[in-house]
Amino acid sequence: SQKIEQNSEALNIQEGKTATLTCNYTNYSPAYLQWYRQDPGRGPVFLLLIRENEKEKRKERLKVTFDTTLKQSLFHITASQPADSATYLCALDDPGGFKTIFGAGTRLFVKA
Amino acid sequence: SAVISQKPSRDICQRGTSLTIQCQVDSQVTMMFWYRQQPGQSLTLIATANQGSEATYESGFVIDKFPISRPNLTFSTLTVSNMSPEDSSIYLCSATGSQETQYFGPGTRLLVL
């Protein structure tokens, strides 16, 4: 079955720097990969979706890359701000149906 | 996009009782899902709520313990039956429309004593 690996250790960075989060998967290559943001006590919020035939996608200060050879996605937040502090979840489609498989997430702390 | 509300937002329940969580979407959606999330853990899919038919449960989850209803395209309920402290968790409802993106409710925080 598909496994998603995200760094369980929190990432601490200084305001203004670029945060880079990693998502690795172990089995089949998904048709698409998504990133969500989750704040404490709240449900996840969709950020970006990248398809298997796309190498990179950008949205404002966010950038996602997708390397199907390495089975890895990188999520970048440029010019990070304390308001970017949250848990970021990687999610893949399940080819057997309409389900989505979520990683455990990486907690990001941006210090002012 | 879709806006999803859940009721209750939190509850404290006694073991052996049942709690029904409601999920309301502000627009018609294709799929609705119920997840469970332990603190610091990933989201675990409980089931897919199917309109007008029985829900599709994931391995480890059964209808007797987690009965689900979806009477129309914008509403679903999840009941946690005969609760034990192990059921303490956050329960999340989500929905998808024509795209793959999932929209989540704010979650229901359940504590079973």
PDB file of N, CA, C and O in Angstrom, chain A residues 9-59:
ATOM      1  N   GLU A   9       9.766  15.844  12.447  1.00  0.00           N
ATOM      2  CA  GLU A   9      10.368  16.894  13.269  1.00  0.00           C
ATOM      3  C   GLU A   9       9.910  18.252  12.767  1.00  0.00           C
ATOM      4  O   GLU A   9       9.788  18.479  11.558  1.00  0.00           O
ATOM      5  N   ALA A  10       9.670  19.150  13.686  1.00  0.00           N
ATOM      6  CA  ALA A  10       9.239  20.489  13.315  1.00  0.00           C
ATOM      7  C   ALA A  10      10.382  21.222  12.620  1.00  0.00           C
ATOM      8  O   ALA A  10      11.559  20.991  12.892  1.00  0.00           O
ATOM      9  N   LEU A  11       9.996  22.107  11.719  1.00  0.00           N
ATOM     10  CA  LEU A  11      10.965  22.928  11.005  1.00  0.00           C
ATOM     11  C   LEU A  11      10.886  24.344  11.562  1.00  0.00           C
ATOM     12  O   LEU A  11       9.821  24.965  11.551  1.00  0.00           O
ATOM     13  N   ASN A  12      12.015  24.823  12.066  1.00  0.00           N
ATOM     14  CA  ASN A  12      12.077  26.178  12.613  1.00  0.00           C
ATOM     15  C   ASN A  12      12.929  27.049  11.695  1.00  0.00           C
ATOM     16  O   ASN A  12      14.078  26.714  11.422  1.00  0.00           O
ATOM     17  N   ILE A  13      12.356  28.162  11.225  1.00  0.00           N
ATOM     18  CA  ILE A  13      13.132  29.050  10.370  1.00  0.00           C
ATOM     19  C   ILE A  13      12.882  30.496  10.774  1.00  0.00           C
ATOM     20  O   ILE A  13      11.923  30.818  11.474  1.00  0.00           O
ATOM     21  N   GLN A  14      13.753  31.357  10.302  1.00  0.00           N
ATOM     22  CA  GLN A  14      13.654  32.774  10.587  1.00  0.00           C
ATOM     23  C   GLN A  14      12.766  33.455   9.548  1.00  0.00           C
ATOM     24  O   GLN A  14      12.778  33.072   8.362  1.00  0.00           O
ATOM     25  N   GLU A  15      12.025  34.427   9.997  1.00  0.00           N
ATOM     26  CA  GLU A  15      11.181  35.200   9.086  1.00  0.00           C
ATOM     27  C   GLU A  15      12.006  35.718   7.906  1.00  0.00           C
ATOM     28  O   GLU A  15      13.142  36.170   8.071  1.00  0.00           O
ATOM     29  N   GLY A  16      11.411  35.653   6.719  1.00  0.00           N
ATOM     30  CA  GLY A  16      12.084  36.136   5.520  1.00  0.00           C
ATOM     31  C   GLY A  16      12.831  35.057   4.750  1.00  0.00           C
ATOM     32  O   GLY A  16      13.118  35.226   3.567  1.00  0.00           O
ATOM     33  N   LYS A  17      13.137  33.948   5.436  1.00  0.00           N
ATOM     34  CA  LYS A  17      13.828  32.848   4.775  1.00  0.00           C
ATOM     35  C   LYS A  17      12.834  31.983   4.008  1.00  0.00           C
ATOM     36  O   LYS A  17      11.618  32.108   4.169  1.00  0.00           O
ATOM     37  N   THR A  18      13.360  31.080   3.189  1.00  0.00           N
ATOM     38  CA  THR A  18      12.525  30.131   2.457  1.00  0.00           C
ATOM     39  C   THR A  18      12.407  28.828   3.240  1.00  0.00           C
ATOM     40  O   THR A  18      13.412  28.244   3.635  1.00  0.00           O
ATOM     41  N   ALA A  19      11.176  28.413   3.452  1.00  0.00           N
ATOM     42  CA  ALA A  19      10.924  27.127   4.112  1.00  0.00           C
ATOM     43  C   ALA A  19      10.753  26.066   3.043  1.00  0.00           C
ATOM     44  O   ALA A  19      10.058  26.290   2.050  1.00  0.00           O
ATOM     45  N   THR A  20      11.387  24.926   3.223  1.00  0.00           N
ATOM     46  CA  THR A  20      11.254  23.813   2.283  1.00  0.00           C
ATOM     47  C   THR A  20      10.835  22.569   3.035  1.00  0.00           C
ATOM     48  O   THR A  20      11.524  22.114   3.944  1.00  0.00           O
ATOM     49  N   LEU A  21       9.698  22.029   2.646  1.00  0.00           N
ATOM     50  CA  LEU A  21       9.156  20.827   3.264  1.00  0.00           C
ATOM     51  C   LEU A  21       9.180  19.691   2.238  1.00  0.00           C
ATOM     52  O   LEU A  21       8.988  19.926   1.044  1.00  0.00           O
ATOM     53  N   THR A  22       9.386  18.482   2.739  1.00  0.00           N
ATOM     54  CA  THR A  22       9.566  17.329   1.856  1.00  0.00           C
ATOM     55  C   THR A  22       8.448  16.319   2.046  1.00  0.00           C
ATOM     56  O   THR A  22       8.000  16.077   3.172  1.00  0.00           O
ATOM     57  N   CYS A  23       8.017  15.737   0.935  1.00  0.00           N
ATOM     58  CA  CYS A  23       7.039  14.656   0.956  1.00  0.00           C
ATOM     59  C   CYS A  23       7.568  13.539   0.072  1.00  0.00           C
ATOM     60  O   CYS A  23       7.828  13.751  -1.113  1.00  0.00           O
ATOM     61  N   ASN A  24       7.774  12.380   0.650  1.00  0.00           N
ATOM     62  CA  ASN A  24       8.211  11.209  -0.113  1.00  0.00           C
ATOM     63  C   ASN A  24       7.126  10.147  -0.077  1.00  0.00           C
ATOM     64  O   ASN A  24       6.444   9.982   0.947  1.00  0.00           O
ATOM     65  N   TYR A  25       6.957   9.451  -1.184  1.00  0.00           N
ATOM     66  CA  TYR A  25       6.003   8.347  -1.199  1.00  0.00           C
ATOM     67  C   TYR A  25       6.733   7.096  -1.661  1.00  0.00           C
ATOM     68  O   TYR A  25       7.786   7.169  -2.294  1.00  0.00           O
ATOM     69  N   THR A  26       6.185   5.960  -1.332  1.00  0.00           N
ATOM     70  CA  THR A  26       6.971   4.735  -1.457  1.00  0.00           C
ATOM     71  C   THR A  26       6.518   3.789  -2.551  1.00  0.00           C
ATOM     72  O   THR A  26       7.276   2.907  -2.948  1.00  0.00           O
ATOM     73  N   ASN A  27       5.313   3.943  -3.031  1.00  0.00           N
ATOM     74  CA  ASN A  27       4.793   2.917  -3.932  1.00  0.00           C
ATOM     75  C   ASN A  27       4.518   3.491  -5.309  1.00  0.00           C
ATOM     76  O   ASN A  27       5.399   4.023  -5.963  1.00  0.00           O
ATOM     77  N   TYR A  28       3.312   3.393  -5.753  1.00  0.00           N
ATOM     78  CA  TYR A  28       2.959   3.836  -7.091  1.00  0.00           C
ATOM     79  C   TYR A  28       3.091   5.347  -7.207  1.00  0.00           C
ATOM     80  O   TYR A  28       3.016   6.057  -6.213  1.00  0.00           O
ATOM     81  N   SER A  29       3.262   5.821  -8.429  1.00  0.00           N
ATOM     82  CA  SER A  29       3.264   7.270  -8.652  1.00  0.00           C
ATOM     83  C   SER A  29       1.832   7.746  -8.803  1.00  0.00           C
ATOM     84  O   SER A  29       1.082   7.230  -9.624  1.00  0.00           O
ATOM     85  N   PRO A  30       1.452   8.724  -8.022  1.00  0.00           N
ATOM     86  CA  PRO A  30       0.073   9.203  -8.069  1.00  0.00           C
ATOM     87  C   PRO A  30      -0.181  10.041  -9.305  1.00  0.00           C
ATOM     88  O   PRO A  30       0.745  10.576  -9.913  1.00  0.00           O
ATOM     89  N   ALA A  31      -1.439  10.157  -9.668  1.00  0.00           N
ATOM     90  CA  ALA A  31      -1.810  11.020 -10.796  1.00  0.00           C
ATOM     91  C   ALA A  31      -1.650  12.488 -10.410  1.00  0.00           C
ATOM     92  O   ALA A  31      -1.421  13.342 -11.267  1.00  0.00           O
ATOM     93  N   TYR A  32      -1.788  12.773  -9.111  1.00  0.00           N
ATOM     94  CA  TYR A  32      -1.598  14.141  -8.646  1.00  0.00           C
ATOM     95  C   TYR A  32      -1.235  14.102  -7.176  1.00  0.00           C
ATOM     96  O   TYR A  32      -1.438  13.098  -6.486  1.00  0.00           O
ATOM     97  N   LEU A  33      -0.718  15.215  -6.721  1.00  0.00           N
ATOM     98  CA  LEU A  33      -0.282  15.351  -5.337  1.00  0.00           C
ATOM     99  C   LEU A  33      -0.758  16.719  -4.855  1.00  0.00           C
ATOM    100  O   LEU A  33      -0.741  17.689  -5.604  1.00  0.00           O
ATOM    101  N   GLN A  34      -1.206  16.762  -3.610  1.00  0.00           N
ATOM    102  CA  GLN A  34      -1.745  18.008  -3.071  1.00  0.00           C
ATOM    103  C   GLN A  34      -1.018  18.385  -1.786  1.00  0.00           C
ATOM    104  O   GLN A  34      -0.493  17.526  -1.078  1.00  0.00           O
ATOM    105  N   TRP A  35      -1.020  19.657  -1.498  1.00  0.00           N
ATOM    106  CA  TRP A  35      -0.534  20.174  -0.221  1.00  0.00           C
ATOM    107  C   TRP A  35      -1.657  20.946   0.469  1.00  0.00           C
ATOM    108  O   TRP A  35      -2.374  21.729  -0.169  1.00  0.00           O
ATOM    109  N   TYR A  36      -1.771  20.687   1.774  1.00  0.00           N
ATOM    110  CA  TYR A  36      -2.788  21.339   2.603  1.00  0.00           C
ATOM    111  C   TYR A  36      -2.085  21.976   3.798  1.00  0.00           C
ATOM    112  O   TYR A  36      -1.049  21.503   4.250  1.00  0.00           O
ATOM    113  N   ARG A  37      -2.736  23.006   4.311  1.00  0.00           N
ATOM    114  CA  ARG A  37      -2.285  23.647   5.535  1.00  0.00           C
ATOM    115  C   ARG A  37      -3.307  23.349   6.635  1.00  0.00           C
ATOM    116  O   ARG A  37      -4.518  23.431   6.407  1.00  0.00           O
ATOM    117  N   GLN A  38      -2.805  23.025   7.835  1.00  0.00           N
ATOM    118  CA  GLN A  38      -3.706  22.807   8.961  1.00  0.00           C
ATOM    119  C   GLN A  38      -3.230  23.590  10.170  1.00  0.00           C
ATOM    120  O   GLN A  38      -2.104  23.419  10.621  1.00  0.00           O
ATOM    121  N   ASP A  39      -4.110  24.430  10.678  1.00  0.00           N
ATOM    122  CA  ASP A  39      -3.832  25.170  11.900  1.00  0.00           C
ATOM    123  C   ASP A  39      -4.412  24.405  13.085  1.00  0.00           C
ATOM    124  O   ASP A  39      -5.375  23.639  12.924  1.00  0.00           O
ATOM    125  N   PRO A  40      -3.857  24.615  14.283  1.00  0.00           N
ATOM    126  CA  PRO A  40      -4.348  23.873  15.457  1.00  0.00           C
ATOM    127  C   PRO A  40      -5.847  24.055  15.643  1.00  0.00           C
ATOM    128  O   PRO A  40      -6.364  25.169  15.586  1.00  0.00           O
ATOM    129  N   GLY A  41      -6.547  22.940  15.854  1.00  0.00           N
ATOM    130  CA  GLY A  41      -7.979  23.000  16.111  1.00  0.00           C
ATOM    131  C   GLY A  41      -8.830  23.251  14.889  1.00  0.00           C
ATOM    132  O   GLY A  41     -10.032  23.504  15.018  1.00  0.00           O
ATOM    133  N   ARG A  42      -8.242  23.169  13.709  1.00  0.00           N
ATOM    134  CA  ARG A  42      -8.994  23.448  12.483  1.00  0.00           C
ATOM    135  C   ARG A  42      -8.808  22.307  11.487  1.00  0.00           C
ATOM    136  O   ARG A  42      -7.882  21.516  11.579  1.00  0.00           O
ATOM    137  N   GLY A  43      -9.713  22.264  10.504  1.00  0.00           N
ATOM    138  CA  GLY A  43      -9.570  21.293   9.429  1.00  0.00           C
ATOM    139  C   GLY A  43      -8.530  21.752   8.423  1.00  0.00           C
ATOM    140  O   GLY A  43      -8.217  22.939   8.337  1.00  0.00           O
ATOM    141  N   PRO A  44      -7.966  20.834   7.656  1.00  0.00           N
ATOM    142  CA  PRO A  44      -6.978  21.197   6.627  1.00  0.00           C
ATOM    143  C   PRO A  44      -7.589  22.113   5.569  1.00  0.00           C
ATOM    144  O   PRO A  44      -8.782  22.017   5.262  1.00  0.00           O
ATOM    145  N   VAL A  45      -6.736  22.968   5.016  1.00  0.00           N
ATOM    146  CA  VAL A  45      -7.145  23.887   3.947  1.00  0.00           C
ATOM    147  C   VAL A  45      -6.268  23.630   2.732  1.00  0.00           C
ATOM    148  O   VAL A  45      -5.034  23.610   2.835  1.00  0.00           O
ATOM    149  N   PHE A  46      -6.897  23.432   1.589  1.00  0.00           N
ATOM    150  CA  PHE A  46      -6.180  23.146   0.350  1.00  0.00           C
ATOM    151  C   PHE A  46      -5.308  24.323  -0.065  1.00  0.00           C
ATOM    152  O   PHE A  46      -5.742  25.482  -0.009  1.00  0.00           O
ATOM    153  N   LEU A  47      -4.077  23.994  -0.513  1.00  0.00           N
ATOM    154  CA  LEU A  47      -3.168  25.028  -0.996  1.00  0.00           C
ATOM    155  C   LEU A  47      -2.868  24.878  -2.491  1.00  0.00           C
ATOM    156  O   LEU A  47      -3.076  25.791  -3.269  1.00  0.00           O
ATOM    157  N   LEU A  48      -2.323  23.727  -2.856  1.00  0.00           N
ATOM    158  CA  LEU A  48      -1.876  23.533  -4.237  1.00  0.00           C
ATOM    159  C   LEU A  48      -2.053  22.083  -4.646  1.00  0.00           C
ATOM    160  O   LEU A  48      -1.926  21.178  -3.823  1.00  0.00           O
ATOM    161  N   LEU A  49      -2.295  21.885  -5.931  1.00  0.00           N
ATOM    162  CA  LEU A  49      -2.331  20.553  -6.525  1.00  0.00           C
ATOM    163  C   LEU A  49      -1.375  20.543  -7.704  1.00  0.00           C
ATOM    164  O   LEU A  49      -1.366  21.482  -8.510  1.00  0.00           O
ATOM    165  N   ILE A  50      -0.580  19.497  -7.821  1.00  0.00           N
ATOM    166  CA  ILE A  50       0.331  19.339  -8.948  1.00  0.00           C
ATOM    167  C   ILE A  50       0.119  17.966  -9.546  1.00  0.00           C
ATOM    168  O   ILE A  50       0.003  16.971  -8.818  1.00  0.00           O
ATOM    169  N   ARG A  51       0.053  17.899 -10.865  1.00  0.00           N
ATOM    170  CA  ARG A  51      -0.222  16.640 -11.543  1.00  0.00           C
ATOM    171  C   ARG A  51       1.093  15.956 -11.940  1.00  0.00           C
ATOM    172  O   ARG A  51       2.142  16.586 -11.999  1.00  0.00           O
ATOM    173  N   GLU A  52       0.992  14.693 -12.279  1.00  0.00           N
ATOM    174  CA  GLU A  52       2.199  13.890 -12.545  1.00  0.00           C
ATOM    175  C   GLU A  52       2.978  14.391 -13.750  1.00  0.00           C
ATOM    176  O   GLU A  52       4.179  14.161 -13.854  1.00  0.00           O
ATOM    177  N   ASN A  53       2.318  15.084 -14.669  1.00  0.00           N
ATOM    178  CA  ASN A  53       3.028  15.590 -15.848  1.00  0.00           C
ATOM    179  C   ASN A  53       3.526  17.027 -15.657  1.00  0.00           C
ATOM    180  O   ASN A  53       4.026  17.653 -16.594  1.00  0.00           O
ATOM    181  N   GLU A  54       3.384  17.551 -14.443  1.00  0.00           N
ATOM    182  CA  GLU A  54       3.869  18.891 -14.135  1.00  0.00           C
ATOM    183  C   GLU A  54       5.090  18.789 -13.235  1.00  0.00           C
ATOM    184  O   GLU A  54       5.104  18.019 -12.286  1.00  0.00           O
ATOM    185  N   LYS A  55       6.088  19.579 -13.536  1.00  0.00           N
ATOM    186  CA  LYS A  55       7.308  19.567 -12.729  1.00  0.00           C
ATOM    187  C   LYS A  55       7.207  20.545 -11.558  1.00  0.00           C
ATOM    188  O   LYS A  55       7.768  20.321 -10.491  1.00  0.00           O
ATOM    189  N   GLU A  56       6.512  21.645 -11.798  1.00  0.00           N
ATOM    190  CA  GLU A  56       6.508  22.729 -10.816  1.00  0.00           C
ATOM    191  C   GLU A  56       5.207  23.503 -10.921  1.00  0.00           C
ATOM    192  O   GLU A  56       4.623  23.629 -12.005  1.00  0.00           O
ATOM    193  N   LYS A  57       4.771  24.007  -9.751  1.00  0.00           N
ATOM    194  CA  LYS A  57       3.588  24.849  -9.744  1.00  0.00           C
ATOM    195  C   LYS A  57       3.789  25.945  -8.709  1.00  0.00           C
ATOM    196  O   LYS A  57       4.360  25.699  -7.646  1.00  0.00           O
ATOM    197  N   ARG A  58       3.312  27.131  -9.047  1.00  0.00           N
ATOM    198  CA  ARG A  58       3.481  28.267  -8.143  1.00  0.00           C
ATOM    199  C   ARG A  58       2.145  28.942  -7.856  1.00  0.00           C
ATOM    200  O   ARG A  58       1.246  28.953  -8.689  1.00  0.00           O
ATOM    201  N   LYS A  59       2.079  29.492  -6.637  1.00  0.00           N
ATOM    202  CA  LYS A  59       0.917  30.290  -6.254  1.00  0.00           C
ATOM    203  C   LYS A  59       1.416  31.296  -5.225  1.00  0.00           C
ATOM    204  O   LYS A  59       1.728  30.935  -4.093  1.00  0.00           O
TER     205      LYS A  59
END
